[in-house]
Short mmCIF file of C-alpha atoms in Angstrom, two decimals:
data_model
loop_
_atom_site.label_atom_id
_atom_site.label_comp_id
_atom_site.label_asym_id
_atom_site.label_seq_id
_atom_site.Cartn_x
_atom_site.Cartn_y
_atom_site.Cartn_z
CA ALA A 457 -18.72 1.73 -20.77
CA GLY A 458 -22.47 1.71 -21.02
CA ALA A 459 -24.26 1.36 -17.73
CA VAL A 460 -21.33 2.16 -15.49
CA GLY A 461 -19.98 5.22 -17.17
CA GLY A 462 -21.28 7.68 -14.60
CA ASP A 463 -21.22 5.56 -11.46
CA ASN A 464 -18.92 6.12 -8.50
CA MET A 465 -16.88 3.35 -6.94
CA MET A 466 -18.51 2.08 -3.81
CA GLY A 467 -16.35 1.52 -0.74
CA GLY A 468 -17.29 0.77 2.84
CA SER A 469 -16.59 -2.23 5.01
CA MET A 470 -18.18 -4.85 2.74
CA ARG A 471 -15.85 -7.75 2.09
CA VAL A 472 -15.29 -8.29 -1.58
CA ARG A 473 -12.99 -10.98 -2.87
CA PRO A 474 -12.76 -10.73 -6.65
CA ALA A 475 -12.25 -13.64 -8.95
CA VAL A 476 -9.02 -13.73 -10.93
CA VAL A 477 -8.81 -13.19 -14.64
CA VAL A 478 -7.79 -16.56 -15.93
CA PHE A 479 -5.46 -15.16 -18.58
CA SER A 480 -3.13 -14.02 -15.79
CA ALA A 481 -2.72 -17.47 -14.33
CA LEU A 482 -2.18 -19.06 -17.70
CA VAL A 483 0.55 -16.68 -18.76
CA LEU A 484 2.23 -17.15 -15.41
CA SER A 485 1.97 -20.91 -15.62
CA LEU A 486 3.74 -20.77 -18.97
CA GLY A 487 6.33 -18.24 -17.91
CA ARG A 488 9.20 -20.61 -17.26
CA SER A 489 8.75 -22.37 -20.59
CA LEU A 490 8.56 -19.26 -22.76
CA ALA A 491 11.68 -17.68 -24.15
CA PRO A 492 12.72 -14.66 -22.06
CA SER A 493 12.35 -12.40 -25.09
CA THR A 494 8.68 -13.36 -25.29
CA ILE A 495 8.07 -12.03 -21.81
CA ARG A 496 10.59 -9.23 -21.39
CA ALA A 497 11.47 -8.05 -24.87
CA ALA A 498 11.93 -4.35 -25.45
CA ALA A 499 9.31 -2.28 -27.21
CA PRO A 500 8.76 -3.35 -30.82
CA LEU A 501 10.53 -1.72 -33.73
CA SER A 502 7.32 -0.77 -35.47
CA THR A 503 4.61 1.45 -34.06
CA PRO A 504 1.23 -0.17 -33.27
CA GLN A 505 -1.45 0.76 -35.73
CA SER A 506 -5.12 0.03 -36.16
CA THR A 507 -5.84 -3.29 -37.80
CA SER A 508 -8.89 -4.89 -39.34
CA ARG A 509 -11.06 -6.67 -36.84
CA PRO A 510 -11.75 -10.40 -36.76
CA PRO A 511 -12.93 -12.80 -37.94
CA TRP A 512 -9.79 -13.29 -39.99
CA THR A 513 -9.21 -16.04 -42.53
CA SER A 514 -5.41 -16.28 -42.28
CA THR A 515 -2.60 -15.39 -39.92
CA ILE A 516 -0.52 -12.26 -40.22
CA ALA A 517 2.63 -14.38 -39.83
CA SER A 518 4.65 -15.79 -42.70
CA ASP A 519 4.65 -19.24 -41.09
CA GLY A 520 1.06 -19.82 -42.25
CA ALA A 521 -0.13 -20.83 -38.78
CA ALA A 522 -3.71 -21.89 -38.19
CA LEU A 523 -6.00 -19.46 -36.38
CA HIS A 524 -6.95 -22.09 -33.85
CA TYR A 525 -9.52 -20.03 -31.96
CA MET A 526 -11.23 -18.12 -34.75
CA ASP A 527 -14.22 -20.48 -34.65
CA PHE A 528 -14.62 -19.57 -30.98
CA TYR A 529 -14.59 -15.89 -31.86
CA ARG A 530 -17.16 -16.42 -34.61
CA HIS A 531 -19.44 -18.50 -32.42
CA GLN A 532 -19.43 -15.98 -29.60
CA GLU A 533 -20.13 -13.12 -31.96
CA GLU A 534 -23.00 -15.07 -33.51
CA ILE A 535 -24.48 -15.63 -30.04
CA LEU A 536 -24.07 -11.99 -29.10
CA VAL A 537 -25.39 -10.38 -32.26
CA GLY A 538 -27.62 -13.07 -33.72
CA LYS A 539 -29.32 -14.35 -30.56
CA LEU A 540 -28.88 -11.70 -27.88
CA GLY A 541 -29.29 -8.65 -30.09
CA ALA A 542 -26.02 -7.14 -28.88
CA THR A 543 -24.88 -3.76 -30.06
CA PRO A 544 -21.21 -2.78 -30.32
CA LEU A 545 -19.74 -0.37 -27.80
CA PRO A 546 -17.47 2.31 -29.25
CA LEU A 547 -13.72 1.77 -28.97
CA LYS A 548 -10.88 4.12 -29.71
CA ASP A 549 -8.94 3.04 -32.78
CA SER A 550 -5.89 2.43 -30.63
CA LEU A 551 -7.82 0.00 -28.43
CA SER A 552 -9.65 -1.83 -31.20
CA GLY A 553 -6.44 -3.13 -32.70
CA ALA A 554 -2.68 -2.95 -33.02
CA VAL A 555 -0.13 -4.54 -35.32
CA ASN A 556 3.61 -5.08 -35.22
CA HIS A 557 4.76 -6.04 -38.70
CA GLY A 558 8.32 -6.60 -37.58
CA LYS A 559 7.27 -9.31 -35.14
CA GLU A 560 4.41 -10.49 -37.36
CA ALA A 561 1.85 -9.98 -34.62
CA ARG A 562 -1.52 -8.34 -34.30
CA ILE A 563 -4.22 -7.97 -31.69
CA ALA A 564 -7.82 -6.93 -32.22
CA SER A 565 -10.73 -6.47 -29.86
CA ALA A 566 -14.46 -5.88 -29.88
CA CYS A 567 -16.87 -4.89 -27.15
CA TYR A 568 -20.65 -5.39 -26.95
CA GLU A 569 -23.59 -4.73 -24.67
CA THR A 570 -27.01 -6.34 -24.35
CA ASP A 571 -30.01 -5.81 -22.11
CA VAL A 572 -28.45 -8.26 -19.62
CA PHE A 573 -24.70 -7.69 -20.07
CA ARG A 574 -23.19 -4.24 -19.66
CA LYS A 575 -19.93 -5.27 -21.31
CA VAL A 576 -18.72 -8.31 -23.21
CA ARG A 577 -15.17 -7.84 -24.36
CA MET A 578 -13.39 -10.21 -26.71
CA THR A 579 -9.84 -10.20 -28.00
CA TYR A 580 -7.88 -12.21 -30.55
CA PHE A 581 -4.06 -12.17 -30.46
CA ASP A 582 -2.37 -13.63 -33.54
CA ALA A 583 1.39 -14.04 -33.75
CA GLY A 584 1.50 -17.09 -35.96
CA ASN A 585 2.78 -20.28 -34.39
CA LYS A 586 4.36 -18.30 -31.57
CA VAL A 587 1.10 -17.17 -29.99
CA GLN A 588 -2.61 -17.67 -30.59
CA VAL A 589 -4.99 -16.36 -27.93
CA PHE A 590 -8.72 -15.86 -27.59
CA ASN A 591 -9.70 -13.99 -24.43
CA SER A 592 -13.14 -12.83 -23.39
CA LEU A 593 -14.93 -11.56 -20.32
CA TRP A 594 -18.66 -11.16 -19.79
CA TYR A 595 -19.83 -8.59 -17.21
CA PRO A 596 -23.54 -8.68 -16.27
CA ARG A 597 -25.35 -5.40 -15.81
CA LEU A 598 -25.34 -4.02 -12.30
CA GLU A 599 -28.91 -5.05 -11.58
CA TYR A 600 -27.92 -8.71 -11.94
CA ASP A 601 -26.02 -10.19 -8.99
CA ALA A 602 -24.37 -12.82 -11.17
CA PRO A 603 -20.87 -14.13 -11.88
CA VAL A 604 -18.71 -12.96 -14.73
CA LEU A 605 -17.63 -15.41 -17.40
CA GLY A 606 -13.95 -15.69 -18.20
CA VAL A 607 -12.77 -17.43 -21.37
CA ASP A 608 -9.05 -17.88 -21.93
CA LEU A 609 -7.69 -20.05 -24.71
CA LEU A 610 -3.97 -20.00 -25.37
CA CYS A 611 -1.63 -21.76 -27.76
CA PHE A 612 2.13 -21.20 -27.55
CA GLY A 613 4.36 -22.83 -30.12
CA LYS A 614 1.71 -25.42 -31.10
CA LYS A 615 2.73 -27.64 -28.16
CA LYS A 616 1.61 -25.69 -25.13
CA ILE A 617 -2.15 -25.35 -25.25
CA LEU A 618 -4.25 -24.27 -22.33
CA ALA A 619 -7.97 -23.78 -22.02
CA VAL A 620 -9.82 -22.22 -19.11
CA ILE A 621 -13.50 -21.39 -19.12
CA ASP A 622 -15.05 -20.36 -15.84
CA CYS A 623 -18.20 -18.85 -14.43
CA GLN A 624 -16.56 -16.78 -11.69
CA PRO A 625 -18.57 -15.61 -8.66
CA LEU A 626 -17.26 -12.32 -7.33
CA VAL A 627 -17.96 -13.05 -3.66
CA ASP A 628 -16.09 -14.92 -0.94
CA ARG A 629 -16.19 -18.68 -1.20
CA GLU A 630 -17.42 -18.51 2.39
CA ASN A 631 -20.79 -17.81 0.78
CA SER A 632 -21.10 -21.50 -0.06
CA GLU A 633 -24.77 -21.35 -1.06
CA TYR A 634 -24.05 -18.66 -3.63
CA HIS A 635 -21.14 -20.62 -5.09
CA ALA A 636 -23.11 -23.85 -5.16
CA GLU A 637 -26.05 -22.20 -6.87
CA PHE A 638 -23.99 -20.86 -9.73
CA SER A 639 -21.55 -23.75 -10.05
CA GLN A 640 -24.04 -26.60 -10.26
CA PRO A 641 -25.13 -26.14 -13.90
CA PHE A 642 -21.50 -26.06 -15.04
CA LEU A 643 -20.55 -29.18 -13.13
CA ARG A 644 -22.90 -31.06 -15.46
CA VAL A 645 -21.10 -29.59 -18.47
CA LYS A 646 -17.75 -30.43 -16.92
CA GLU A 647 -18.68 -34.09 -16.50
CA GLN A 648 -19.08 -34.41 -20.27
CA PHE A 649 -15.49 -33.33 -21.00
CA PRO A 650 -12.94 -35.31 -18.94
CA SER A 651 -10.00 -33.66 -20.68
CA LEU A 652 -11.17 -30.32 -19.26
CA CYS A 653 -11.42 -31.48 -15.66
CA GLY A 654 -7.87 -30.58 -14.72
CA LYS A 655 -6.82 -28.37 -11.85
CA MET A 656 -4.86 -25.18 -12.07
CA SER A 657 -1.62 -25.01 -10.11
CA ASN A 658 -1.88 -23.12 -6.83
CA ARG A 659 1.60 -21.73 -7.25
CA PHE A 660 0.22 -18.28 -8.04
CA TYR A 661 -3.48 -18.37 -7.20
CA ASP A 662 -5.68 -20.37 -4.88
CA GLU A 663 -8.47 -21.79 -6.97
CA ASN A 664 -10.46 -22.47 -3.80
CA GLN A 665 -10.69 -18.74 -3.27
CA PHE A 666 -10.83 -17.30 -6.74
CA PHE A 667 -12.39 -19.86 -9.08
CA SER A 668 -15.61 -21.83 -9.25
CA ASP A 669 -16.03 -25.58 -8.91
CA GLY A 670 -17.42 -25.58 -12.43
CA MET A 671 -14.22 -24.32 -14.06
CA LEU A 672 -13.08 -26.09 -17.23
CA PHE A 673 -9.32 -26.43 -17.29
CA GLY A 674 -7.30 -28.36 -19.84
CA ARG A 675 -3.66 -28.55 -20.81
CA PHE A 676 -2.69 -30.17 -24.11
CA GLU A 677 0.49 -30.88 -26.06
CA ASP A 678 -0.98 -30.72 -29.54
CA THR A 679 -3.67 -28.64 -31.18
CA SER A 680 -6.13 -31.39 -32.17
CA PRO A 681 -8.28 -31.18 -28.99
CA ILE A 682 -8.99 -27.50 -29.66
CA ALA A 683 -11.62 -28.33 -32.27
CA SER A 684 -12.68 -31.77 -31.07
CA GLU A 685 -13.03 -31.08 -27.33
CA VAL A 686 -12.55 -27.46 -26.35
CA LEU A 687 -14.86 -25.94 -28.96
CA PRO A 688 -17.95 -28.04 -28.13
CA ALA A 689 -17.30 -27.54 -24.41
CA PHE A 690 -17.07 -23.78 -24.93
CA GLN A 691 -20.28 -23.70 -26.94
CA GLU A 692 -22.23 -25.59 -24.29
CA TYR A 693 -20.71 -23.69 -21.37
CA LEU A 694 -21.50 -20.36 -22.99
CA GLN A 695 -25.13 -21.30 -23.57
CA VAL A 696 -25.55 -22.45 -19.98
CA TYR A 697 -24.02 -19.21 -18.72
CA VAL A 698 -26.23 -16.98 -20.86
CA ASP A 699 -29.35 -18.87 -19.74
CA LEU A 700 -28.27 -18.71 -16.10
CA VAL A 701 -27.72 -14.97 -16.02
CA LYS A 702 -30.97 -14.27 -17.85
CA ASP A 703 -32.80 -16.12 -15.07
CA VAL A 704 -31.21 -14.10 -12.25
CA PRO A 705 -33.81 -11.75 -10.71
CA ARG A 706 -33.21 -8.07 -11.44
CA ASP A 707 -32.65 -5.77 -8.49
CA THR A 708 -32.44 -2.13 -9.47
CA THR A 709 -32.18 -0.68 -5.98
CA ASP A 710 -29.25 1.59 -5.28
CA LYS A 711 -27.93 -0.77 -2.62
CA ALA A 712 -27.95 -3.79 -4.93
CA THR A 713 -26.37 -2.07 -7.92
CA ALA A 714 -23.74 -0.45 -5.71
CA ARG A 715 -22.82 -3.87 -4.33
CA VAL A 716 -22.41 -5.40 -7.80
CA LEU A 717 -20.44 -2.38 -9.00
CA ALA A 718 -18.09 -2.74 -6.03
CA GLN A 719 -17.59 -6.43 -6.78
CA GLN A 720 -16.84 -5.83 -10.45
CA ALA A 721 -14.56 -2.91 -9.64
CA ALA A 722 -12.64 -5.02 -7.13
CA TYR A 723 -12.32 -7.74 -9.76
CA ASP A 724 -10.85 -5.27 -12.22
CA GLN A 725 -8.52 -3.72 -9.65
CA TYR A 726 -7.17 -7.04 -8.44
CA SER A 727 -6.64 -8.25 -11.99
CA ALA A 728 -5.03 -5.06 -13.25
CA GLU A 729 -2.50 -5.10 -10.42
CA ARG A 730 -1.45 -8.70 -10.99
CA ASP A 731 -1.98 -9.50 -14.66
CA PRO A 732 1.36 -10.45 -16.26
CA ALA A 733 -0.16 -10.12 -19.72
CA HIS A 734 0.96 -6.49 -19.55
CA ALA A 735 4.57 -7.57 -20.10
CA LEU A 736 3.53 -9.66 -23.09
CA PHE A 737 1.70 -6.69 -24.61
CA VAL A 738 4.70 -4.44 -24.00
CA SER A 739 6.98 -6.88 -25.79
CA TYR A 740 4.85 -6.77 -28.93
CA PHE A 741 3.17 -3.36 -28.96
CA GLY A 742 5.09 -1.07 -26.61
CA GLU A 743 4.52 0.18 -23.08
CA GLU A 744 2.32 3.16 -23.89
CA TRP A 745 -0.15 1.04 -25.81
CA ALA A 746 -0.07 -1.73 -23.21
CA ASP A 747 -0.81 0.70 -20.36
CA GLU A 748 -3.78 2.18 -22.17
CA TYR A 749 -5.11 -1.20 -23.20
CA MET A 750 -4.97 -2.57 -19.66
CA SER A 751 -6.58 0.43 -17.96
CA ASP A 752 -9.07 1.59 -20.59
CA PHE A 753 -10.21 -1.70 -22.08
CA LEU A 754 -9.34 -4.84 -20.13
CA PHE A 755 -9.94 -3.45 -16.62
CA GLU A 756 -11.66 -0.13 -17.04
CA LEU A 757 -13.02 -0.07 -13.47
CA SER A 758 -9.50 -0.23 -12.05
CA THR A 759 -7.47 2.73 -10.87
CA PRO A 760 -4.04 2.88 -12.55
CA PRO A 761 -1.07 3.22 -10.19
CA GLU A 762 0.47 6.64 -9.73
CA HIS A 763 3.93 6.98 -11.25
#
């Protein structure tokens, strides 16, 4: 997409330790509490089709569930288009949305670019009270040696709510100065929201290696904190991130852009190989759609495995 369409992957001996897409860890952390059919169900009875894009005003499900994260979607789109002058990147119809009427579920995505960000992808997954998800990832352009921003907000069954928002450096934590530089502004945001100062379990991932010190992490048992705590935290965190990346010096040399490309590609590859969201997508929209969505939209710099 955009600035990276014609670039080659950069190899060599450089050590690159990618951050982890937060959505992966959250789905895994919920795995034992979700019904097996939610994770491993067979392909859906209906064929995925294009669906209207958000913002939506009501759920597709007959249970009348609230769209808990639609205000997050709206706010981010207002920042992108209204303040950053973002333009939409083209998406195939199959990637922009899918719907399974039999399971009363739909997913829709949008993708933008600005003069600072080569790709900002955002996805809303609505399956009524069963699942509500807002997921987004911000990739800076290759001339900016800056972290990506991962936003993952999940609600399962109205009683399992998780929120993770993290400015994720794509270099080894051994580079302590780099991590400190980019984490410090978010630590100040974190201090304002005690309910989002939790720690992710290290059962699957080591947050000391793959996440920043400024990560917001919250786990809730009812939906009320979504609007009262998570939304204002998200709004402030997003503004701090946008300001931070805009202040990063541009370096357009081949060496610098190749390094950032390698870091972002490693991030995508690591995430694509480990992200359990693929099984969730298969259960609602079928394997063919899930494979394409993972490789061509979520992690487009990854190399799909050979079958």
